[in-house]
Structures are given as structure tokens and as C-alpha cells.
C-alpha positions as CSV (number, residue, x, y, z in Angstrom):
1,M,97.3,-61.0,50.3
2,T,94.8,-58.2,50.3
3,L,92.7,-56.9,53.2
4,L,89.2,-58.1,53.9
5,A,86.7,-55.9,52.2
6,V,83.7,-54.6,54.1
7,A,80.9,-54.5,51.5
8,V,78.4,-51.8,51.9
9,A,76.7,-52.4,48.6
10,F,77.2,-55.0,45.9
11,V,75.9,-55.3,42.3
12,A,75.4,-58.9,41.3
13,Y,76.5,-59.8,37.7
14,N,75.0,-62.5,35.5
15,L,77.1,-65.7,35.6
16,L,78.3,-67.5,32.5
17,P,77.3,-71.1,32.3
18,L,79.8,-73.7,33.6
19,I,80.9,-76.8,31.8
20,S,80.1,-79.6,34.3
21,Q,79.6,-83.3,34.3
22,G,76.1,-84.2,33.3
23,G,75.3,-80.7,32.2
24,G,75.3,-79.5,35.8
25,E,72.3,-81.8,36.7
26,N,72.3,-84.3,39.5
27,P,71.0,-87.6,38.2
28,A,70.1,-88.8,41.7
29,G,68.4,-85.5,42.6
30,S,70.0,-85.1,46.0
31,V,72.9,-83.3,47.6
32,A,73.9,-86.5,49.2
33,A,74.4,-88.3,45.9
34,R,76.4,-85.3,44.5
35,E,78.8,-85.5,47.5
36,K,79.3,-89.2,47.8
37,L,82.9,-90.1,48.2
38,D,84.3,-90.6,44.7
39,P,88.0,-89.5,44.5
40,K,89.5,-88.9,41.1
41,E,93.0,-89.6,39.9
42,P,95.8,-88.5,39.7
43,A,96.9,-88.3,43.3
44,F,98.2,-85.0,44.3
45,N,101.7,-85.3,45.8
46,A,101.9,-83.0,48.9
47,D,105.6,-83.6,49.3
48,S,106.3,-82.5,45.8
49,A,104.2,-79.3,46.3
50,Y,106.0,-78.6,49.6
51,Q,109.4,-78.7,47.7
52,F,108.0,-76.2,45.2
53,V,107.1,-73.9,48.2
54,A,110.6,-74.4,49.6
55,A,112.3,-73.7,46.2
56,Q,110.5,-70.3,46.0
57,C,111.5,-69.4,49.5
58,D,115.1,-70.2,48.7
59,F,115.1,-67.0,46.6
60,G,114.2,-65.0,49.7
61,P,111.6,-62.3,49.7
62,R,110.2,-61.9,46.1
63,A,108.9,-58.3,46.5
64,M,108.6,-56.2,43.3
65,N,111.7,-54.7,41.8
66,T,114.1,-57.0,43.7
67,A,116.7,-59.5,42.5
68,G,114.9,-62.3,44.3
69,H,111.7,-61.4,42.4
70,E,113.4,-61.7,39.0
71,A,115.3,-64.9,39.9
72,C,112.1,-66.6,41.1
73,A,110.3,-65.5,37.9
74,R,112.9,-67.3,35.8
75,W,112.6,-70.4,37.9
76,I,108.8,-70.5,37.7
77,V,108.9,-70.1,33.9
78,S,111.5,-72.9,33.7
79,K,109.4,-75.3,35.8
80,F,106.2,-74.8,33.7
81,E,108.3,-75.3,30.6
82,Q,109.8,-78.5,32.1
83,Y,106.2,-79.8,32.5
84,G,105.3,-79.2,28.9
85,C,103.5,-75.9,29.1
86,S,103.7,-73.1,26.6
87,V,104.8,-70.1,28.6
88,E,104.2,-66.4,28.0
89,R,105.5,-63.5,30.0
90,Q,103.1,-60.6,30.2
91,Q,105.2,-57.6,31.3
92,A,104.1,-54.2,32.2
93,D,105.1,-51.1,34.2
94,L,102.4,-50.7,36.9
95,T,102.1,-48.0,39.5
96,G,102.1,-48.8,43.2
97,Y,100.1,-47.1,45.9
98,D,102.9,-44.7,46.5
99,G,103.7,-43.9,42.9
100,T,106.5,-46.5,42.6
101,T,106.9,-48.0,39.1
102,L,106.6,-51.7,39.5
103,K,108.3,-53.9,36.9
104,S,105.5,-56.5,36.7
105,T,105.5,-59.9,35.0
106,N,102.4,-62.1,34.8
107,I,103.5,-65.7,34.0
108,I,101.0,-67.5,31.8
109,A,101.6,-71.2,31.3
110,R,99.2,-73.1,28.9
111,V,98.4,-76.8,28.8
112,N,96.9,-77.9,25.4
113,P,97.1,-74.3,24.0
114,S,94.7,-74.9,21.1
115,A,91.9,-76.3,23.2
116,S,88.8,-74.1,23.8
117,P,87.1,-73.1,26.0
118,R,89.7,-73.2,28.8
119,I,90.0,-73.4,32.5
120,L,91.9,-70.7,34.4
121,L,93.9,-71.7,37.5
122,C,95.7,-68.8,39.1
123,A,97.6,-67.5,42.1
124,H,99.9,-64.5,42.8
125,W,103.6,-65.1,43.0
126,D,105.0,-61.8,44.3
127,S,105.6,-61.4,48.1
128,R,104.6,-58.6,50.5
129,P,107.3,-56.0,50.8
130,W,106.3,-55.2,54.4
131,A,105.4,-57.3,57.4
132,D,102.8,-54.7,58.3
133,N,100.7,-57.1,60.4
134,D,103.6,-58.5,62.5
135,P,103.0,-58.4,66.2
136,D,106.4,-56.6,66.6
137,E,106.2,-53.0,65.3
138,A,109.9,-53.1,64.6
139,N,109.2,-55.6,61.8
140,W,106.5,-53.6,60.0
141,K,108.8,-52.4,57.1
142,R,110.7,-55.7,56.7
143,P,109.8,-58.0,53.7
144,I,108.2,-61.3,54.4
145,L,109.3,-64.7,53.1
146,A,105.7,-65.4,51.9
147,A,105.8,-69.2,52.1
148,N,102.0,-69.3,52.3
149,D,100.9,-65.9,51.0
150,A,102.3,-66.5,47.5
151,A,104.5,-69.6,47.2
152,S,101.8,-72.1,48.3
153,G,99.4,-71.2,45.4
154,V,102.1,-71.4,42.8
155,A,103.3,-74.7,44.3
156,V,99.9,-76.3,44.0
157,M,99.7,-75.2,40.3
158,L,103.2,-76.5,39.5
159,E,102.3,-79.9,41.0
160,I,99.1,-80.1,39.0
161,A,101.0,-79.2,35.8
162,R,103.5,-81.9,36.6
163,L,100.7,-84.5,37.0
164,L,98.9,-83.4,33.8
165,Q,102.1,-83.8,31.8
166,Q,102.0,-87.5,32.8
167,D,98.4,-88.0,31.6
168,S,98.6,-88.4,27.8
169,T,94.8,-88.6,27.6
170,F,94.2,-85.2,29.2
171,A,92.8,-82.9,26.5
172,Q,91.3,-80.0,28.4
173,G,92.8,-76.5,27.9
174,I,94.2,-75.0,31.1
175,D,95.9,-71.7,31.7
176,F,98.0,-71.5,34.8
177,V,98.5,-67.8,35.5
178,C,100.9,-66.5,38.1
179,F,99.8,-62.9,38.9
180,D,102.4,-60.3,39.8
181,A,102.1,-57.1,41.8
182,E,99.2,-58.4,43.9
183,D,100.7,-57.6,47.3
184,W,101.9,-53.9,46.9
185,G,98.6,-52.7,48.3
186,T,98.6,-49.8,50.8
187,P,100.4,-50.9,54.0
188,Q,98.7,-50.5,57.4
189,W,101.4,-48.1,58.6
190,S,100.8,-45.7,55.7
191,E,99.1,-42.4,56.3
192,L,97.2,-43.0,53.1
193,P,93.7,-44.7,53.2
194,D,93.6,-48.3,52.1
195,D,92.4,-48.2,48.5
196,P,91.2,-51.5,47.1
197,A,92.5,-50.4,43.7
198,T,96.1,-50.6,45.0
199,W,95.9,-54.4,45.3
200,A,95.9,-57.1,42.6
201,L,97.6,-54.8,40.0
202,G,98.8,-57.7,37.9
203,A,95.4,-59.3,37.8
204,Q,93.8,-55.9,36.9
205,H,96.3,-55.6,34.0
206,Y,95.6,-59.2,32.9
207,A,91.9,-58.7,32.9
208,D,92.1,-55.4,31.0
209,H,93.9,-57.2,28.1
210,L,92.0,-60.5,28.1
211,P,89.8,-61.3,25.1
212,D,86.2,-62.3,25.7
213,G,85.1,-65.9,25.7
214,V,88.5,-67.5,26.6
215,F,87.5,-69.2,29.9
216,S,84.6,-71.2,31.1
217,Y,85.5,-70.8,34.7
218,G,88.5,-70.1,37.0
219,I,89.9,-71.0,40.4
220,L,92.2,-68.6,42.4
221,L,94.5,-70.2,45.0
222,D,95.6,-67.9,47.8
223,M,97.3,-69.0,51.0
224,V,96.5,-72.7,50.4
225,G,99.2,-74.2,52.6
226,G,98.8,-72.8,56.1
227,Q,98.5,-74.7,59.3
228,G,94.9,-75.1,60.6
229,A,93.4,-73.6,57.4
230,K,89.8,-73.9,56.6
231,F,88.4,-72.6,53.4
232,Y,85.0,-70.9,53.8
233,R,82.9,-69.7,50.8
234,E,84.2,-66.2,50.0
235,G,81.7,-63.4,49.4
236,F,82.6,-62.2,45.9
237,S,82.9,-65.8,44.8
238,R,79.4,-66.5,46.0
239,S,78.0,-63.4,44.3
240,Y,79.8,-63.8,40.9
241,A,80.2,-67.6,40.7
242,G,77.8,-69.2,43.0
243,E,77.3,-72.3,40.9
244,L,81.0,-72.9,40.8
245,V,81.3,-72.4,44.5
246,A,78.8,-75.2,45.1
247,R,80.7,-77.4,42.6
248,I,84.1,-76.9,44.2
249,W,82.8,-77.4,47.8
250,G,81.0,-80.6,46.6
251,A,84.1,-81.8,44.9
252,A,86.1,-81.4,48.1
253,R,83.7,-83.8,49.8
254,R,83.8,-86.3,46.9
255,A,87.6,-86.1,47.1
256,G,87.5,-86.8,50.8
257,Y,88.6,-83.3,52.0
258,G,85.2,-81.8,53.0
259,S,86.6,-81.0,56.5
260,Y,88.9,-78.4,54.9
261,F,85.9,-76.8,53.0
262,P,83.1,-76.3,55.5
263,K,79.7,-75.2,54.3
264,K,80.2,-71.8,55.8
265,D,80.5,-68.3,54.4
266,S,83.1,-65.6,54.9
267,G,83.2,-62.0,53.9
268,M,84.2,-60.3,50.7
269,V,88.0,-60.3,49.9
270,T,89.6,-57.9,47.5
271,D,91.8,-60.3,45.6
272,D,92.9,-61.3,42.1
273,H,89.6,-62.9,41.2
274,V,87.6,-59.7,41.4
275,P,88.8,-58.0,38.2
276,L,88.3,-61.3,36.3
277,C,84.7,-61.7,37.7
278,K,83.9,-58.2,36.6
279,R,84.9,-59.3,33.1
280,G,82.2,-62.0,33.2
281,I,84.4,-65.0,34.1
282,P,83.1,-67.0,37.1
283,V,86.2,-67.3,39.3
284,V,86.2,-68.6,42.9
285,D,88.8,-67.6,45.5
286,I,90.0,-70.6,47.6
287,I,91.3,-68.6,50.5
288,P,91.4,-69.5,54.2
289,Y,89.3,-67.9,56.9
290,Y,90.2,-68.0,60.6
291,P,87.1,-66.6,62.4
292,D,88.6,-66.9,65.9
293,C,92.1,-65.6,65.1
294,Q,92.7,-62.2,66.7
295,A,95.8,-61.4,64.6
296,S,93.9,-61.6,61.3
297,S,91.0,-63.5,59.8
298,F,93.6,-64.7,57.2
299,G,95.5,-66.5,60.0
300,P,98.2,-65.8,62.5
301,T,101.1,-65.6,59.9
302,W,99.4,-63.2,57.4
303,H,101.7,-60.4,56.5
304,T,104.1,-61.3,59.3
305,L,107.7,-62.6,59.4
306,A,106.2,-65.9,60.6
307,D,105.0,-66.6,57.1
308,D,107.7,-69.2,56.5
309,L,108.2,-72.9,55.8
310,E,107.8,-73.8,59.4
311,H,104.1,-72.9,59.2
312,I,103.4,-74.7,55.9
313,D,101.2,-77.9,56.3
314,R,101.5,-80.6,53.7
315,N,98.0,-81.8,54.6
316,T,96.5,-78.4,53.6
317,L,98.4,-78.5,50.3
318,K,97.1,-82.0,49.7
319,A,93.5,-81.0,50.5
320,V,93.5,-78.1,48.1
321,G,95.4,-79.7,45.4
322,Q,93.3,-82.9,45.3
323,T,90.1,-80.8,45.4
324,V,91.2,-78.9,42.3
325,I,92.1,-82.1,40.5
326,Q,88.7,-83.4,41.4
327,V,87.0,-80.4,39.8
328,I,89.1,-80.7,36.7
329,Y,88.6,-84.4,36.2
330,E,84.9,-84.4,36.9
């Protein structure tokens, strides 16, 4: 996961229109009517999603250019194929902050490949090579297991793919994209300044090679399984995709999980959605914010060795997964 960006200046971009129920209008003319409890099926299975998190962690750290990374890639591809998706591997040699050549693979899994326009659901799948925010300095150059900061987002997408395969009536086109090379950004112990361009390398490559007009909107899932997580409205998401932010946070309330999505704002986060937003695709980052956590505003396990299965909460996975289903089915 990337560092919290401090925005000095920001240029707002025009937003593409969203495809939404009732043309985006509220028939009752009130926020209360839009947010009335009205959960949609199918029911997201948090136990299943948790097992998908555990299966990724079984490969150990999945940092770039490691055996665990390659083995996990094959597993992710096999699971999406098992759930009826058409899968593409977008491979590229990318350059890390320190000049390291990173053997990157973005995994693109499509539901109803011929349908257009499409919805983009995405998360990064690589793990941080260094626990550079660990409270013990001796751990700063050790790789993390990344149960939350990588595996959780992929797990939610896999569970949604599994559920969609069971719905023979579902006709919407969806691309599940697992971004690689997100977490090779400049470590805190480096003498080099933190450069935002060193983060989200796989998403940058994907955006650079993406044809126009493919997606109506997108949702990025980052660290969506942590204990005590609350998902505030992230800054770049508000600026590039404000209408979609309102739609998702309202959907959370209609699904019954509004307590996980408070009507509060957080700062701007350099993450995988930014290069996509700059291409004109409204993409919202569902990412936690811990305003009172001294270790990190991303939570106490962020970029530490404590980012493990013990700190994954099925309730958080459920809240996020059901909210995304609510958005899709509305």
C-alpha cells in the first residue's frame, strides 16, 4: 500500500457519466429514500473470502521476482478460470525505485467479455518486500505476509466472481484486474525521497495501454479485511469520481453496512486508482482510514510483520464485499 499523499494543489478533471439505477435520479427526492435499507442478493460469503486470503498467504510473501509471487499468480489465474472468467496475463518488465527490473504480471479476468460498457473491479496482489513501518527496526527489511495489504482485495474479488458464476441471469460486463508491482514504492529507510511515481507501477502500465471508452466506472479494493477498519471517502476519489463515491457510500447503507462507511473524508492516497482516474475513468478507492492510530493512518498492521491472518476480520470482508455487490446489482 502506498503512502498518504499530501496534496498542495490538485486539478479537477471532468467526470464521465455513470450508469446508475433510474438514470442517477432519486424518485423520492431525498437522501433518506436513497439510503433506505434494501439489501441485494447474492449474499457475500465472508468465510469463503477468508479462505481466499489464507490461500494467498500460504504462498508466503509475494514480493516481486520471488517464487512465492509466481506461484500465487498461477493460483489466482486458476481460481478466476474456475469461476468461468476469461483470463489474460498482461506481462511487462517495469523498473523499481532502485532500478531493479520487476517481472510484472497484471491479471485480468473478464465476466461476460463481449458486454459493453464494463465495470472495473481491481486490487493489487503483490506484497510489500519490506516491513518498513514495523515498530521493530530490525524487521524493516523483512518481507511482509500481506494478508490485508494485498490478499484481502483479491479475496473479495474472487468471492464475487464465484457468486456471479452462479447467477445465470447476470449480463453485465466486469473486469477483475489484479495489479502487480504496486508495493515496490520507495521504502521509508531509503535515502532517496519518496517519489509517488514509484508506486502503483502495474496500474500505471495498465492505464497506459488501455483503450478509451472501455469502462463506465471502477472500484479499487485496498486493505479491505482489517480489524477495526472504517472506510472514509478518499480524496482523489472525491475529486475524480464524486458521484460514484456518493453512490457507493449510499449503497453501503442500503446493504446494511453504513457503519463501516462513515460519511467522513480522508486525505489523498497515491494508489492504483490514480492513473486510471487520469485516463478519465471514475474509480473510487475503498481504503481504510484510522484517524487515531499513531502507527499509521492505514492502521496498526500497515507495512509491518503483523499484517497476517490473525488480524483479518471476516466482518470487514463481509461489509466491503456486500457493498460492492449492492453497487453492481443496483
